[in-house]
Amino acid sequence: MDSPDAVETLSVERRDGGVLVMTMRRPERRNAVDQPLADALDAAMHRLEHEDGLRVGVLAGGGGYFSAGTDLTLDASPTTADGGEYGFVRRSRTRPLIAAVEGFALGGGMEMVLACDMVVAAEDAVLGLPETLRGVVANCGALFRAPERLGPQVAMELLLTGSRLSAPRAHGLGLVNRLAAPGTALGAAIDLAADVCGASPQAVAATLRATFASRTHREAEEWRLTERAAAEAAASSDRAEGIAAFFAKRTPRWDAPAS
């Protein structure tokens, strides 16, 4: 097992058997993603895809959280040329990626989970899409991936009310593959990765290649519609109020809707 390679706010460790563990480490921001972290994720995902002997990636968060999504001090979600949002949300892969969720995965953090191929979550973990509570729109894939993975009614509740989803319920709905005792999600995700490593690497790559080709074609229009919705929200007065209220820890005072 290699020693961890610290890359700014992301630690990257190659485990025995060809598993690459990537751990986000911005505990002071609850692993919210800024541009340096997005760039580090992009580089790690490139390594996962191209380094000889690697078979599976595991994405985790340090400090007891998965991620709070986009750092709200930014005007937009950080992107990279190859991976799109957060350095990997739009990236095509031939090597699987497993999310190991402890604490919470909120907003863009949940959208990162939705971008993974499999999910392991601690039994006390929670997921959610609180963007509308901040006057913004989920713009990293949740508008179409959440209905696909959770069903339209559950997804609409999360997207429109900002309510949270417990890991056991997410498991029952099919989003979470395996539940783990609190504090053990990473180990359980590595166990799942070992199961994948027992399969044919060429067959796994061919499966993912076909899956991502289909997804890219299917999602092209959905990304365009998401970008339009995000631009509309960004131009509204509600966005500034929602973010200001979040930092002030108060209830937002929304403008009255137009008649």
mmCIF file of C-alpha atoms in Angstrom:
data_model
loop_
_atom_site.group_PDB
_atom_site.id
_atom_site.type_symbol
_atom_site.label_atom_id
_atom_site.label_comp_id
_atom_site.label_asym_id
_atom_site.label_seq_id
_atom_site.Cartn_x
_atom_site.Cartn_y
_atom_site.Cartn_z
ATOM 1 C CA MET A 1 0.000 0.000 0.000
ATOM 2 C CA ASP A 2 1.397 3.383 -1.017
ATOM 3 C CA SER A 3 1.659 6.237 1.441
ATOM 4 C CA PRO A 4 -0.978 8.978 1.046
ATOM 5 C CA ASP A 5 -0.139 11.668 -1.481
ATOM 6 C CA ALA A 6 -1.513 14.968 -0.210
ATOM 7 C CA VAL A 7 -2.685 17.252 -3.039
ATOM 8 C CA GLU A 8 -3.803 20.508 -1.428
ATOM 9 C CA THR A 9 -7.245 19.758 0.015
ATOM 10 C CA LEU A 10 -7.490 16.185 -1.317
ATOM 11 C CA SER A 11 -5.550 13.178 -0.065
ATOM 12 C CA VAL A 12 -5.024 10.378 -2.579
ATOM 13 C CA GLU A 13 -3.940 6.898 -1.558
ATOM 14 C CA ARG A 14 -3.425 3.818 -3.687
ATOM 15 C CA ARG A 15 -4.536 0.724 -1.785
ATOM 16 C CA ASP A 16 -3.589 -2.888 -2.441
ATOM 17 C CA GLY A 17 -5.591 -4.511 -5.218
ATOM 18 C CA GLY A 18 -5.823 -1.425 -7.407
ATOM 19 C CA VAL A 19 -8.159 0.750 -5.331
ATOM 20 C CA LEU A 20 -7.585 4.505 -5.334
ATOM 21 C CA VAL A 21 -9.007 6.270 -2.249
ATOM 22 C CA MET A 22 -9.630 10.007 -2.610
ATOM 23 C CA THR A 23 -10.542 11.893 0.561
ATOM 24 C CA MET A 24 -11.708 15.512 0.539
ATOM 25 C CA ARG A 25 -10.145 17.466 3.389
ATOM 26 C CA ARG A 26 -11.633 20.917 3.957
ATOM 27 C CA PRO A 27 -13.089 20.312 7.427
ATOM 28 C CA GLU A 28 -13.358 24.022 8.179
ATOM 29 C CA ARG A 29 -15.778 24.300 5.208
ATOM 30 C CA ARG A 30 -17.361 20.863 5.677
ATOM 31 C CA ASN A 31 -15.606 19.747 2.495
ATOM 32 C CA ALA A 32 -17.336 22.362 0.372
ATOM 33 C CA VAL A 33 -15.664 22.440 -3.034
ATOM 34 C CA ASP A 34 -13.599 25.414 -4.181
ATOM 35 C CA GLN A 35 -11.519 25.595 -7.360
ATOM 36 C CA PRO A 36 -8.345 24.069 -5.860
ATOM 37 C CA LEU A 37 -10.322 21.063 -4.613
ATOM 38 C CA ALA A 38 -12.080 20.698 -7.977
ATOM 39 C CA ASP A 39 -8.686 20.790 -9.713
ATOM 40 C CA ALA A 40 -7.335 18.153 -7.319
ATOM 41 C CA LEU A 41 -10.359 15.932 -7.924
ATOM 42 C CA ASP A 42 -9.879 16.343 -11.667
ATOM 43 C CA ALA A 43 -6.257 15.226 -11.399
ATOM 44 C CA ALA A 44 -7.144 12.269 -9.165
ATOM 45 C CA MET A 45 -9.910 11.119 -11.528
ATOM 46 C CA HIS A 46 -7.449 11.343 -14.430
ATOM 47 C CA ARG A 47 -5.045 9.178 -12.441
ATOM 48 C CA LEU A 48 -7.807 6.663 -11.700
ATOM 49 C CA GLU A 49 -8.620 6.372 -15.380
ATOM 50 C CA HIS A 50 -5.076 6.135 -16.737
ATOM 51 C CA GLU A 51 -2.678 4.713 -14.151
ATOM 52 C CA ASP A 52 -1.728 1.092 -14.780
ATOM 53 C CA GLY A 53 -3.157 -1.370 -12.296
ATOM 54 C CA LEU A 54 -5.880 0.835 -10.884
ATOM 55 C CA ARG A 55 -9.314 -0.774 -10.978
ATOM 56 C CA VAL A 56 -11.749 1.203 -8.771
ATOM 57 C CA GLY A 57 -11.941 4.621 -7.146
ATOM 58 C CA VAL A 58 -13.475 5.450 -3.760
ATOM 59 C CA LEU A 59 -14.452 9.044 -2.981
ATOM 60 C CA ALA A 60 -14.839 10.005 0.682
ATOM 61 C CA GLY A 61 -14.863 13.073 2.892
ATOM 62 C CA GLY A 62 -12.742 13.649 5.966
ATOM 63 C CA GLY A 63 -13.772 15.219 9.233
ATOM 64 C CA GLY A 64 -17.061 13.345 9.547
ATOM 65 C CA TYR A 65 -18.681 14.848 6.438
ATOM 66 C CA PHE A 66 -18.907 13.851 2.793
ATOM 67 C CA SER A 67 -19.425 17.336 1.334
ATOM 68 C CA ALA A 68 -21.579 20.438 1.635
ATOM 69 C CA GLY A 69 -21.256 20.983 -2.119
ATOM 70 C CA THR A 70 -20.193 24.252 -3.704
ATOM 71 C CA ASP A 71 -18.460 26.738 -1.443
ATOM 72 C CA LEU A 72 -21.099 29.479 -1.193
ATOM 73 C CA THR A 73 -18.435 32.172 -1.255
ATOM 74 C CA LEU A 74 -18.136 31.377 -4.999
ATOM 75 C CA ASP A 75 -20.400 32.789 -7.694
ATOM 76 C CA ALA A 76 -20.719 29.388 -9.420
ATOM 77 C CA SER A 77 -19.784 25.753 -8.958
ATOM 78 C CA PRO A 78 -16.090 25.187 -9.736
ATOM 79 C CA THR A 79 -15.437 23.293 -12.966
ATOM 80 C CA THR A 80 -12.581 21.791 -14.950
ATOM 81 C CA ALA A 81 -12.177 21.290 -18.681
ATOM 82 C CA ASP A 82 -12.162 17.494 -18.564
ATOM 83 C CA GLY A 83 -14.512 16.704 -15.700
ATOM 84 C CA GLY A 84 -16.993 19.551 -15.618
ATOM 85 C CA GLU A 85 -18.455 20.446 -12.223
ATOM 86 C CA TYR A 86 -16.221 19.491 -9.268
ATOM 87 C CA GLY A 87 -13.731 17.983 -11.696
ATOM 88 C CA PHE A 88 -15.686 14.794 -12.391
ATOM 89 C CA VAL A 89 -19.493 15.201 -12.519
ATOM 90 C CA ARG A 90 -19.542 15.123 -16.346
ATOM 91 C CA ARG A 91 -16.498 12.900 -16.826
ATOM 92 C CA SER A 92 -16.804 9.632 -18.759
ATOM 93 C CA ARG A 93 -14.986 6.736 -17.095
ATOM 94 C CA THR A 94 -14.111 3.103 -17.696
ATOM 95 C CA ARG A 95 -13.144 2.486 -14.065
ATOM 96 C CA PRO A 96 -15.898 2.548 -11.410
ATOM 97 C CA LEU A 97 -16.231 5.186 -8.728
ATOM 98 C CA ILE A 98 -17.813 4.472 -5.331
ATOM 99 C CA ALA A 99 -18.991 7.172 -2.913
ATOM 100 C CA ALA A 100 -18.343 6.534 0.795
ATOM 101 C CA VAL A 101 -20.740 8.818 2.662
ATOM 102 C CA GLU A 102 -20.428 9.764 6.319
ATOM 103 C CA GLY A 103 -22.258 12.646 8.011
ATOM 104 C CA PHE A 104 -24.012 14.450 5.207
ATOM 105 C CA ALA A 105 -23.911 14.938 1.457
ATOM 106 C CA LEU A 106 -25.843 18.133 0.763
ATOM 107 C CA GLY A 107 -26.417 20.200 -2.357
ATOM 108 C CA GLY A 108 -23.504 19.651 -4.665
ATOM 109 C CA GLY A 109 -22.307 16.991 -2.234
ATOM 110 C CA MET A 110 -25.361 14.924 -3.119
ATOM 111 C CA GLU A 111 -24.802 15.720 -6.787
ATOM 112 C CA MET A 112 -21.306 14.245 -6.434
ATOM 113 C CA VAL A 113 -22.911 11.125 -4.976
ATOM 114 C CA LEU A 114 -25.286 10.995 -7.959
ATOM 115 C CA ALA A 115 -22.262 11.142 -10.278
ATOM 116 C CA CYS A 116 -20.755 8.002 -8.706
ATOM 117 C CA ASP A 117 -21.491 4.480 -9.934
ATOM 118 C CA MET A 118 -22.194 3.003 -6.504
ATOM 119 C CA VAL A 119 -22.810 4.380 -3.032
ATOM 120 C CA VAL A 120 -21.975 3.140 0.462
ATOM 121 C CA ALA A 121 -23.404 5.228 3.303
ATOM 122 C CA ALA A 122 -23.247 5.188 7.078
ATOM 123 C CA GLU A 123 -26.597 4.392 8.662
ATOM 124 C CA ASP A 124 -26.778 7.862 10.218
ATOM 125 C CA ALA A 125 -25.779 9.746 7.063
ATOM 126 C CA VAL A 126 -28.191 12.188 5.407
ATOM 127 C CA LEU A 127 -28.468 13.476 1.863
ATOM 128 C CA GLY A 128 -30.270 16.522 0.571
ATOM 129 C CA LEU A 129 -30.674 19.197 -2.081
ATOM 130 C CA PRO A 130 -31.253 22.476 -0.197
ATOM 131 C CA GLU A 131 -30.499 24.800 -3.116
ATOM 132 C CA THR A 132 -33.982 26.348 -3.361
ATOM 133 C CA LEU A 133 -33.664 27.347 0.305
ATOM 134 C CA ARG A 134 -30.690 29.467 -0.801
ATOM 135 C CA GLY A 135 -32.431 30.986 -3.830
ATOM 136 C CA VAL A 136 -30.434 28.918 -6.316
ATOM 137 C CA VAL A 137 -30.942 25.822 -8.463
ATOM 138 C CA ALA A 138 -29.243 22.416 -8.223
ATOM 139 C CA ASN A 139 -27.044 22.774 -11.283
ATOM 140 C CA CYS A 140 -24.657 19.808 -11.132
ATOM 141 C CA GLY A 141 -26.955 17.087 -12.419
ATOM 142 C CA ALA A 142 -29.571 16.635 -9.699
ATOM 143 C CA LEU A 143 -32.458 18.052 -11.747
ATOM 144 C CA PHE A 144 -32.395 14.932 -13.925
ATOM 145 C CA ARG A 145 -30.282 12.395 -12.031
ATOM 146 C CA ALA A 146 -32.255 12.610 -8.767
ATOM 147 C CA PRO A 147 -35.601 11.716 -10.432
ATOM 148 C CA GLU A 148 -33.875 8.870 -12.275
ATOM 149 C CA ARG A 149 -32.301 7.393 -9.121
ATOM 150 C CA LEU A 150 -34.986 8.157 -6.527
ATOM 151 C CA GLY A 151 -38.217 8.431 -8.502
ATOM 152 C CA PRO A 152 -39.812 11.735 -9.538
ATOM 153 C CA GLN A 153 -41.967 12.304 -6.450
ATOM 154 C CA VAL A 154 -39.186 11.837 -3.915
ATOM 155 C CA ALA A 155 -36.798 13.875 -6.038
ATOM 156 C CA MET A 156 -39.289 16.725 -6.347
ATOM 157 C CA GLU A 157 -39.740 16.822 -2.584
ATOM 158 C CA LEU A 158 -35.994 17.137 -2.077
ATOM 159 C CA LEU A 159 -35.536 19.665 -4.872
ATOM 160 C CA LEU A 160 -38.512 21.892 -4.018
ATOM 161 C CA THR A 161 -38.518 21.826 -0.217
ATOM 162 C CA GLY A 162 -34.878 21.201 0.665
ATOM 163 C CA SER A 163 -35.891 18.310 2.908
ATOM 164 C CA ARG A 164 -33.319 15.668 3.763
ATOM 165 C CA LEU A 165 -33.168 11.975 2.981
ATOM 166 C CA SER A 166 -31.851 9.476 5.516
ATOM 167 C CA ALA A 167 -29.367 6.873 4.343
ATOM 168 C CA PRO A 168 -31.705 3.949 5.240
ATOM 169 C CA ARG A 169 -34.483 5.494 3.137
ATOM 170 C CA ALA A 170 -32.022 6.154 0.300
ATOM 171 C CA HIS A 171 -31.017 2.489 0.538
ATOM 172 C CA GLY A 172 -34.645 1.433 0.306
ATOM 173 C CA LEU A 173 -35.143 3.624 -2.753
ATOM 174 C CA GLY A 174 -32.118 2.108 -4.480
ATOM 175 C CA LEU A 175 -29.673 5.031 -4.386
ATOM 176 C CA VAL A 176 -27.445 3.493 -1.702
ATOM 177 C CA ASN A 177 -25.984 0.060 -2.450
ATOM 178 C CA ARG A 178 -24.800 -0.800 1.049
ATOM 179 C CA LEU A 179 -25.357 0.606 4.531
ATOM 180 C CA ALA A 180 -22.529 0.618 7.058
ATOM 181 C CA ALA A 181 -22.214 1.309 10.752
ATOM 182 C CA PRO A 182 -21.341 4.944 11.506
ATOM 183 C CA GLY A 183 -17.650 5.571 10.945
ATOM 184 C CA THR A 184 -17.171 2.504 8.721
ATOM 185 C CA ALA A 185 -18.475 3.686 5.323
ATOM 186 C CA LEU A 186 -14.979 3.963 3.846
ATOM 187 C CA GLY A 187 -14.053 0.440 4.861
ATOM 188 C CA ALA A 188 -17.329 -0.906 3.482
ATOM 189 C CA ALA A 189 -16.755 0.979 0.233
ATOM 190 C CA ILE A 190 -13.283 -0.548 -0.071
ATOM 191 C CA ASP A 191 -14.866 -3.989 0.465
ATOM 192 C CA LEU A 192 -17.303 -3.237 -2.374
ATOM 193 C CA ALA A 193 -14.385 -2.096 -4.514
ATOM 194 C CA ALA A 194 -12.681 -5.448 -3.833
ATOM 195 C CA ASP A 195 -15.790 -7.209 -5.121
ATOM 196 C CA VAL A 196 -15.546 -5.204 -8.347
ATOM 197 C CA CYS A 197 -11.862 -6.082 -8.615
ATOM 198 C CA GLY A 198 -12.876 -9.750 -8.747
ATOM 199 C CA ALA A 199 -14.636 -9.134 -12.067
ATOM 200 C CA SER A 200 -13.022 -8.957 -15.489
ATOM 201 C CA PRO A 201 -11.365 -5.552 -15.921
ATOM 202 C CA GLN A 202 -12.085 -5.566 -19.645
ATOM 203 C CA ALA A 203 -15.738 -6.440 -19.109
ATOM 204 C CA VAL A 204 -16.094 -3.761 -16.419
ATOM 205 C CA ALA A 205 -14.518 -1.173 -18.721
ATOM 206 C CA ALA A 206 -16.770 -2.167 -21.623
ATOM 207 C CA THR A 207 -19.833 -1.963 -19.386
ATOM 208 C CA LEU A 208 -18.975 1.520 -18.144
ATOM 209 C CA ARG A 209 -17.990 2.693 -21.621
ATOM 210 C CA ALA A 210 -21.416 1.744 -22.953
ATOM 211 C CA THR A 211 -23.196 3.175 -19.918
ATOM 212 C CA PHE A 212 -21.452 6.532 -20.179
ATOM 213 C CA ALA A 213 -21.972 6.730 -23.953
ATOM 214 C CA SER A 214 -25.704 6.273 -23.397
ATOM 215 C CA ARG A 215 -25.745 8.753 -20.501
ATOM 216 C CA THR A 216 -23.840 11.432 -22.427
ATOM 217 C CA HIS A 217 -26.297 11.250 -25.311
ATOM 218 C CA ARG A 218 -29.352 11.191 -23.033
ATOM 219 C CA GLU A 219 -28.199 14.007 -20.739
ATOM 220 C CA ALA A 220 -27.092 16.550 -23.352
ATOM 221 C CA GLU A 221 -30.449 18.355 -23.490
ATOM 222 C CA GLU A 222 -30.958 17.986 -19.738
ATOM 223 C CA TRP A 223 -27.692 19.811 -19.058
ATOM 224 C CA ARG A 224 -28.801 22.632 -21.371
ATOM 225 C CA LEU A 225 -32.104 22.982 -19.513
ATOM 226 C CA THR A 226 -30.293 22.902 -16.163
ATOM 227 C CA GLU A 227 -27.972 25.686 -17.265
ATOM 228 C CA ARG A 228 -30.969 27.789 -18.311
ATOM 229 C CA ALA A 229 -32.682 27.270 -14.933
ATOM 230 C CA ALA A 230 -29.476 28.068 -13.048
ATOM 231 C CA ALA A 231 -29.015 31.281 -15.037
ATOM 232 C CA GLU A 232 -32.587 32.368 -14.258
ATOM 233 C CA ALA A 233 -32.063 31.779 -10.541
ATOM 234 C CA ALA A 234 -28.672 33.509 -10.563
ATOM 235 C CA ALA A 235 -30.231 36.635 -12.064
ATOM 236 C CA SER A 236 -32.934 36.841 -9.391
ATOM 237 C CA SER A 237 -32.871 38.865 -6.189
ATOM 238 C CA ASP A 238 -33.677 35.666 -4.285
ATOM 239 C CA ARG A 239 -30.168 34.316 -4.837
ATOM 240 C CA ALA A 240 -28.476 37.162 -2.975
ATOM 241 C CA GLU A 241 -31.068 37.024 -0.197
ATOM 242 C CA GLY A 242 -30.834 33.256 0.182
ATOM 243 C CA ILE A 243 -27.064 33.231 0.490
ATOM 244 C CA ALA A 244 -27.036 36.238 2.816
ATOM 245 C CA ALA A 245 -29.611 34.554 5.043
ATOM 246 C CA PHE A 246 -27.543 31.357 5.093
ATOM 247 C CA PHE A 247 -24.417 33.128 6.325
ATOM 248 C CA ALA A 248 -26.458 35.215 8.791
ATOM 249 C CA LYS A 249 -28.217 32.050 10.024
ATOM 250 C CA ARG A 250 -31.666 33.590 9.609
ATOM 251 C CA THR A 251 -34.823 32.815 7.640
ATOM 252 C CA PRO A 252 -34.725 34.264 4.111
ATOM 253 C CA ARG A 253 -37.046 37.167 3.300
ATOM 254 C CA TRP A 254 -38.080 36.344 -0.243
ATOM 255 C CA ASP A 255 -39.479 38.882 -2.681
ATOM 256 C CA ALA A 256 -43.199 38.480 -3.379
ATOM 257 C CA PRO A 257 -43.777 36.461 -6.592
ATOM 258 C CA ALA A 258 -44.871 38.397 -9.644
ATOM 259 C CA SER A 259 -48.602 38.281 -10.318
#
